[in-house]
Coordinates of C-alpha atoms in Angstrom, one line a residue:
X1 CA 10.8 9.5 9.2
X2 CA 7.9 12.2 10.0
X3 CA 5.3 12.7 7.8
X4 CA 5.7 14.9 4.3
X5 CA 3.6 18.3 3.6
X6 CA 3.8 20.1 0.8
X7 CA 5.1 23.9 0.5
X8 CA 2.0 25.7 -1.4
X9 CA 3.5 25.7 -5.3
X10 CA 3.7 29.9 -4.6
X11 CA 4.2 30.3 -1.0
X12 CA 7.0 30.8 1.1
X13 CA 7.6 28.3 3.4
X14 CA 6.5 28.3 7.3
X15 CA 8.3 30.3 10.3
X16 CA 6.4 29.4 13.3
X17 CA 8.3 30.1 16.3
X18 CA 6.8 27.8 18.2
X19 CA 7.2 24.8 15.9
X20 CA 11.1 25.7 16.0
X21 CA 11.0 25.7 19.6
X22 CA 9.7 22.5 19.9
X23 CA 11.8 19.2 21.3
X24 CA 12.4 16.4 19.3
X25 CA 10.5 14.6 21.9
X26 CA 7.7 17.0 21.2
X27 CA 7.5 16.3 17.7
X28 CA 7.8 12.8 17.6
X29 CA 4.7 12.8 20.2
X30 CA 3.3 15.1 17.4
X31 CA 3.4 12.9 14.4
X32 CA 0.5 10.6 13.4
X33 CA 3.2 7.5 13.2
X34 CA 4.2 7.4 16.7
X35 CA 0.8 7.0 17.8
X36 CA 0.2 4.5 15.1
X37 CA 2.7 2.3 16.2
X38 CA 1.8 2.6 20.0
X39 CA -1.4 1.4 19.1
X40 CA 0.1 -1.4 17.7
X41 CA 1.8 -2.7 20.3
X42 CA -1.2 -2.0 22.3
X43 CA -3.0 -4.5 19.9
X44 CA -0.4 -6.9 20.4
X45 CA -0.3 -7.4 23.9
X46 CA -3.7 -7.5 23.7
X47 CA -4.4 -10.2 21.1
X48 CA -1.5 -11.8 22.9
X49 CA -3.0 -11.9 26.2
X50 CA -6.7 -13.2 24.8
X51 CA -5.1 -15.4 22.0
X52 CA -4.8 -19.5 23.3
X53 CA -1.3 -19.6 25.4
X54 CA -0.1 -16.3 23.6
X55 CA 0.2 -18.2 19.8
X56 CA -0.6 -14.4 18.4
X57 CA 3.1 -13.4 19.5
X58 CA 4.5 -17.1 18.1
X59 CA 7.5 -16.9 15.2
X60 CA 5.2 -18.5 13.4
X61 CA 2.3 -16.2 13.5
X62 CA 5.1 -13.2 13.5
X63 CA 6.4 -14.3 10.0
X64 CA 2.6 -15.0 9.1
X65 CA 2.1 -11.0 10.0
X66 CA 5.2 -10.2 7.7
X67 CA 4.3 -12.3 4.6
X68 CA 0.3 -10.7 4.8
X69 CA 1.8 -7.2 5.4
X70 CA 4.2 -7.3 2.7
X71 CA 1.4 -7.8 -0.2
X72 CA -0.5 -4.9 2.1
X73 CA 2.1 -2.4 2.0
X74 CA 3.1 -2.5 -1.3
X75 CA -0.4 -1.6 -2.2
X76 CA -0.8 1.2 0.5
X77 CA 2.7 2.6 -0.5
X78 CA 1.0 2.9 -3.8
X79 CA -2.1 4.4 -3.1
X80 CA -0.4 6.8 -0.7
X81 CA 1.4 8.2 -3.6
X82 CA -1.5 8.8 -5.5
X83 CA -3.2 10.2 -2.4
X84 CA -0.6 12.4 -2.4
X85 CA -1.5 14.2 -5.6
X86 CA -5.3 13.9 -4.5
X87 CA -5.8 10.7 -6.9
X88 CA -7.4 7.4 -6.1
X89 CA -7.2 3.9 -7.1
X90 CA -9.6 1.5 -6.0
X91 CA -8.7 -1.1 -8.7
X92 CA -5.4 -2.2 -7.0
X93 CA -6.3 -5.2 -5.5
X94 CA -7.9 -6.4 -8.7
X95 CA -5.1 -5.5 -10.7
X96 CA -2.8 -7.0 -8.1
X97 CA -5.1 -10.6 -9.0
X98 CA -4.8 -9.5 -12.6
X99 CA -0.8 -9.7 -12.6
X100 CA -0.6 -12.7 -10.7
X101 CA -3.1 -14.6 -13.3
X102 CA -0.9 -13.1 -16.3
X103 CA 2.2 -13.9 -14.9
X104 CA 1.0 -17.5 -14.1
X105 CA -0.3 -18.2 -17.2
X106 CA 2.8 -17.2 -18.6
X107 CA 5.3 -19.1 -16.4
X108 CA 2.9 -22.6 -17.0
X109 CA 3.1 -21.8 -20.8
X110 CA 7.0 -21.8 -20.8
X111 CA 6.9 -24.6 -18.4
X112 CA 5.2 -26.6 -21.1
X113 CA 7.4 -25.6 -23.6
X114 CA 11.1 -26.8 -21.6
X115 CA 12.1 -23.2 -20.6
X116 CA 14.5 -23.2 -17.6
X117 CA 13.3 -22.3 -13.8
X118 CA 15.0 -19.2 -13.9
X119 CA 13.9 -17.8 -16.7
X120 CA 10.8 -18.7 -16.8
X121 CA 10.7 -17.3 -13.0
X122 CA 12.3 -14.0 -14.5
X123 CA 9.5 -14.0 -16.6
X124 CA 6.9 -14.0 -14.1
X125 CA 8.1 -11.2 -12.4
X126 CA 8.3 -9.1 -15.6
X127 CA 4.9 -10.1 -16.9
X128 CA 3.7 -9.1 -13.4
X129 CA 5.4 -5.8 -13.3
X130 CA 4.4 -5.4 -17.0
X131 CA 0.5 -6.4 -16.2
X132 CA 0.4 -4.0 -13.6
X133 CA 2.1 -1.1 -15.5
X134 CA 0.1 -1.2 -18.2
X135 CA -3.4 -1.5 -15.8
X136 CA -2.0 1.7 -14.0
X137 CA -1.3 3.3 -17.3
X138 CA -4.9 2.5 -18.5
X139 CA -6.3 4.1 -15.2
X140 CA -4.0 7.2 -15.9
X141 CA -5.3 7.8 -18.6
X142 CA -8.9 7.9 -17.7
X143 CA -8.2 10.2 -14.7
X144 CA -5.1 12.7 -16.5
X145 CA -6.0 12.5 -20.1
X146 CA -9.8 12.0 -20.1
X147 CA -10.7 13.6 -16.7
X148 CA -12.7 11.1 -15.5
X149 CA -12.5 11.0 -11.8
X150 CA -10.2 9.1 -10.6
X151 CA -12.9 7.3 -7.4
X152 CA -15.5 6.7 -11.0
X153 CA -12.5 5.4 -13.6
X154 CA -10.3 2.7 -10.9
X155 CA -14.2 2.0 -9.6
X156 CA -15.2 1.1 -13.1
X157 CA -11.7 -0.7 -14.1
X158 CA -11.6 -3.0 -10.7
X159 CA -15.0 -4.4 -12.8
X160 CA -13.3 -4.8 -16.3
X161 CA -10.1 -6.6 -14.4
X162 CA -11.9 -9.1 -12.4
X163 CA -13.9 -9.5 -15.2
X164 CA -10.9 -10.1 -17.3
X165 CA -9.2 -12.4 -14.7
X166 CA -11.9 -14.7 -14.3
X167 CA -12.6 -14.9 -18.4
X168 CA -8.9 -15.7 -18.6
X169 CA -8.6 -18.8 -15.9
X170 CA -11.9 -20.1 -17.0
X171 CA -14.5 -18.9 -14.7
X172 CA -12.1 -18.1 -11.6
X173 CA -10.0 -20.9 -11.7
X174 CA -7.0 -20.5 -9.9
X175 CA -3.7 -21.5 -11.7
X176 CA -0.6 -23.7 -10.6
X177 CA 1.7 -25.6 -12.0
X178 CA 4.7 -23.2 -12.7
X179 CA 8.2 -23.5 -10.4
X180 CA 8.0 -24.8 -6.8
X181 CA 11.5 -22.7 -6.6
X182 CA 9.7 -19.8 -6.8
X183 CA 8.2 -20.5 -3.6
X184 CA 11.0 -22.2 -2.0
X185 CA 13.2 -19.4 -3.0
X186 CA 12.0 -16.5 -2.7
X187 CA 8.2 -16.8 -1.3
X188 CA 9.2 -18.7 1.8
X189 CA 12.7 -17.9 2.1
X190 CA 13.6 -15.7 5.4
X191 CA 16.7 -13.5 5.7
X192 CA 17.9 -12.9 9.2
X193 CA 14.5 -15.0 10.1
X194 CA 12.4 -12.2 8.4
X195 CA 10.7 -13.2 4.8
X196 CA 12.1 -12.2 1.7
X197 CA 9.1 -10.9 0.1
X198 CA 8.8 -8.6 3.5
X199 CA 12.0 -7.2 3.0
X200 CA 11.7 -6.6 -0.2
X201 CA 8.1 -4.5 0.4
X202 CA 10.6 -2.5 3.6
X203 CA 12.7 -1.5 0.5
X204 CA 10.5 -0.5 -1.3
X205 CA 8.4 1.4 0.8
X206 CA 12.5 3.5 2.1
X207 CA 12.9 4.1 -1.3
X208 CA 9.0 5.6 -1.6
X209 CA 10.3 7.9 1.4
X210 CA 13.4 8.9 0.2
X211 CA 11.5 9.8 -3.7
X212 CA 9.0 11.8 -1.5
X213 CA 11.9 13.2 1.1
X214 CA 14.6 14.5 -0.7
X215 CA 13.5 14.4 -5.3
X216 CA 11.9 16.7 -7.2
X217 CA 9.7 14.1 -8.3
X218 CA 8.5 13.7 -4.1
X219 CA 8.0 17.5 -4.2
X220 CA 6.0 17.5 -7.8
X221 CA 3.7 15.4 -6.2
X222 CA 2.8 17.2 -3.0
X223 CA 2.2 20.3 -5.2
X224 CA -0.1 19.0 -7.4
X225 CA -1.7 17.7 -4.5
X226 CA -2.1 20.7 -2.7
X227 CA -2.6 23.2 -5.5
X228 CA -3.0 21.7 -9.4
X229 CA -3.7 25.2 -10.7
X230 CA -0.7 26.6 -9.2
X231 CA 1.1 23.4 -10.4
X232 CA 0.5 24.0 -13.9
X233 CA 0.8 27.7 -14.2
X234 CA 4.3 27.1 -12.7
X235 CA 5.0 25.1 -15.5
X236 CA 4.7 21.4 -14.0
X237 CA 3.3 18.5 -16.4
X238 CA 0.5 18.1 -14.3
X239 CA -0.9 15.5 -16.6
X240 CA 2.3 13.0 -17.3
X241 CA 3.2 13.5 -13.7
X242 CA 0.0 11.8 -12.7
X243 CA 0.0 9.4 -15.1
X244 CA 3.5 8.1 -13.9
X245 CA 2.0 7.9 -10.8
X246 CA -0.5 5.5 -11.4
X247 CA 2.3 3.7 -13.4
X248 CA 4.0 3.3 -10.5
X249 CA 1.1 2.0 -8.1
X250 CA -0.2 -0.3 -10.9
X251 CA 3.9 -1.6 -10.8
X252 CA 3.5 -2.1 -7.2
X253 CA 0.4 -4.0 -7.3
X254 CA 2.2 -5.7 -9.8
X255 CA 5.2 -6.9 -7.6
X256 CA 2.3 -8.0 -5.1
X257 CA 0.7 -10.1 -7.0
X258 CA 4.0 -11.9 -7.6
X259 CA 4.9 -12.2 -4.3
X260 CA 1.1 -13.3 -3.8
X261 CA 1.9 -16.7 -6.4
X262 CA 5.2 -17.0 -4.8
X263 CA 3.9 -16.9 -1.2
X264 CA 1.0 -19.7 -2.4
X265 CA 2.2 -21.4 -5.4
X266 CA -1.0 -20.5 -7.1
X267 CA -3.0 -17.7 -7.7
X268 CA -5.6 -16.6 -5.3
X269 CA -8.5 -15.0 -7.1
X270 CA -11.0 -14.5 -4.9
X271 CA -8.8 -14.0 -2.1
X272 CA -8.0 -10.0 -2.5
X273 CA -12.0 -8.6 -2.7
X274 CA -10.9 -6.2 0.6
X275 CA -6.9 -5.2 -0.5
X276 CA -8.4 -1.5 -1.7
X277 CA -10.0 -0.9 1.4
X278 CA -7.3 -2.2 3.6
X279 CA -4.7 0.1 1.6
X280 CA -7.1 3.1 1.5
X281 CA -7.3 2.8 5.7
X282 CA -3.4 2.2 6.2
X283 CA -2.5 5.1 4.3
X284 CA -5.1 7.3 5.8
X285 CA -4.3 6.1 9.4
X286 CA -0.9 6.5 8.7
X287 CA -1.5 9.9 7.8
X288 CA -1.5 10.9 4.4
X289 CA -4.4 13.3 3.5
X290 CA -7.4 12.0 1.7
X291 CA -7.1 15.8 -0.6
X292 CA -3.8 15.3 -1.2
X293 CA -0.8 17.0 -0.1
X294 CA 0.7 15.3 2.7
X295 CA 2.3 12.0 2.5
X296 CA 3.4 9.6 5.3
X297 CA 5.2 6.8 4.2
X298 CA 6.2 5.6 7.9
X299 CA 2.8 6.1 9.1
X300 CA 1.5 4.0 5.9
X301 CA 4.0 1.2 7.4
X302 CA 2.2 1.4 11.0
X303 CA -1.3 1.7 9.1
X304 CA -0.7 -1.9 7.4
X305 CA 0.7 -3.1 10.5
X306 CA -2.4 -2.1 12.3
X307 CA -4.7 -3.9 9.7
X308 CA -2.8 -6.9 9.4
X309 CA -2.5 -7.1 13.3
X310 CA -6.3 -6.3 13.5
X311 CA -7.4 -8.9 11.1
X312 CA -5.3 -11.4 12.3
X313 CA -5.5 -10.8 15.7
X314 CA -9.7 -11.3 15.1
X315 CA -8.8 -14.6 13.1
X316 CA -7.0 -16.3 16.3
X317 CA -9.4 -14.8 18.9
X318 CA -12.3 -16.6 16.7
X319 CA -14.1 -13.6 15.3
X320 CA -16.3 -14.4 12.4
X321 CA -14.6 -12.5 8.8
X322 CA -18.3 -10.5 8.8
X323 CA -17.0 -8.6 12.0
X324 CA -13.2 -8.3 10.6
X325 CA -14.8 -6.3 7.7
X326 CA -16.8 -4.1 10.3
X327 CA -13.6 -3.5 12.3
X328 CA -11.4 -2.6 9.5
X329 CA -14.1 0.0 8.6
X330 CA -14.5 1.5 11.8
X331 CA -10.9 1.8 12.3
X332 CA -10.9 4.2 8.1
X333 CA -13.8 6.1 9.7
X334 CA -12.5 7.1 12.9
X335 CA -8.8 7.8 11.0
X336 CA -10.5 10.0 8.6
X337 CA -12.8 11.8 11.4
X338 CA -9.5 12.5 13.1
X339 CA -7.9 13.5 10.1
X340 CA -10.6 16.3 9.6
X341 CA -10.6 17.2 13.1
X342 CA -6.8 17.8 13.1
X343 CA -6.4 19.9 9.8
X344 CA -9.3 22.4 11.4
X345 CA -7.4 23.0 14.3
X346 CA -6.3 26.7 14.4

């Protein structure tokens, strides 16, 4: 899985004879990923090897990484499809809280009323898929129809939706009290020893690939991304396409903030603040182009690896959270300054 460009909407594609005479040794040296996942296992050794009799590389800390990544990619997987058509979101960890909130509220109301686990478990997810949808729907249309940009109109909604969330529990109270079997059964459960909910976000992010490998959809994208104008004078809806797409990452923040109540049984407010940051610097270490155009999906997996291994790695070596924030930004800058230093190359 190597990382995605798109063909200019009126060009012909690429023959460079030296990029056909290249080994696939050489080009997997050459993608973004590879690298990205060397320096993770550089970062695990190392956290390994300063971390109290090597607990950083325990099962339990290992399915500790999964559970926090799974949340983390589903976001990044999001915002890297937007990214690919040049859009933003920065309200996808508020509308990740939002959905959990919604979907809680819901489950405890059917609680109360006698409704069965399963259904009322079934309705969680959909209230969080629904919550989500209709948050991303509500961004896309301040970015497509409105043309507000897209950095201003998520910036301004991640304010109306914590807003809204904390109104709605009563001051940011979190919420329990619906099925322990949603955590028993699918928020702790392991498959194989790996968590559900991280399988789940795997599958998700394969089928992200294969959209943007091998659909017209994937391709629609990378166009509008690269060139709108040309987009839309060769006939593409420019303006529904983009609004899907923040459907879709609005969906995903959705299914994260169920696995987020099913991972703690409650919701967790105030405990998402940095999940558009961390998403924003996965998906741009990973390789996907701040100006749209170029998608990695695989490099967006390593890039939430990174972060979660980063951040937890700090936590276990007894860095303070003030310094976890300053390393997670350091790592988006230097990714970024590479990232412009790489697309000037001759």
């Amino acid at each position: 899985m190597s990382d995605t460009k798109a063909v200019p909407v009126m060009a012909e594609p690429e023959t460079d004879d030296r990029a056909r005479q290249r080994t696939p040794l050489q080009r997997l040296m050459g993608a973004r990923a590879t690298w990205i996942f060397l320096l993770d296992i550089a970062l695990i050794a190392l956290f390994t090897a300063l971390s109290r009799e090597g607990v950083f590389l325990s099962w339990l800390n290992t399915k500790a990484l999964l559970l926090s990544g799974a949340e983390a990619l589903l976001l990044a997987v999001g915002l890297a499809m937007l990214l690919g058509a040049g859009k933003f979101d920065l309200s996808l960890g508020a509308n990740l809280v939002m959905s959990s909130v919604m979907a809680a509220l819901a489950m405890v109301a059917m609680v109360g009323a006698g409704a069965g686990v399963g259904v009322t478990i079934l309705a969680g997810l959909v209230v969080c898929l629904g919550t989500g949808a209709m948050i991303g729907a509500l961004n896309g249309m301040l970015v497509a129809v409105f043309g507000i940009n897209s950095l201003i109109a998520t910036l301004g909604m991640l304010g109306v939706i914590t807003g809204f969330a904390l109104v709605a529990t009563g001051n940011g109270q979190d919420v329990t009290g619906f099925p322990h079997q949603l955590q028993s059964g699918f928020g702790l459960r392991t498959i194989g020893g790996i968590p559900a909910p991280a399988l789940l976000a795997l599958t998700v992010a394969l089928a992200m690939w294969v959209v943007i490998r091998f659909t017209a959809f994937g391709r629609h994208t990378l166009a509008i991304g690269s060139a709108p104008l040309a987009a839309e004078r060769v006939g593409l809806r420019v303006t529904r396409h983009v609004m899907s797409l923040f459907v879709l990452a609005g969906m995903l923040a959705g299914l994260a903030g169920f696995i987020d109540i099913a991972h703690y049984q409650t919701t967790v407010i105030n405990g998402h603040n940095n999940a558009a940051l961390q998403a924003v610097a996965a998906a741009v270490i990973g390789g996907t182009a701040l100006e749209g155009g170029r998608i990695s999906i695989m490099g967006t997996i390593w890039g939430v690896a990174l972060a979660v291994i980063l951040q937890n790695g700090l936590v276990i070596i007894g860095v303070s959270s003030a310094y976890q924030l300053m390393a997670v930004g350091a790592v988006l800058i230097v990714a970024v300054g590479l990232d412009r230093m790489s697309s000037r190359r001759p």
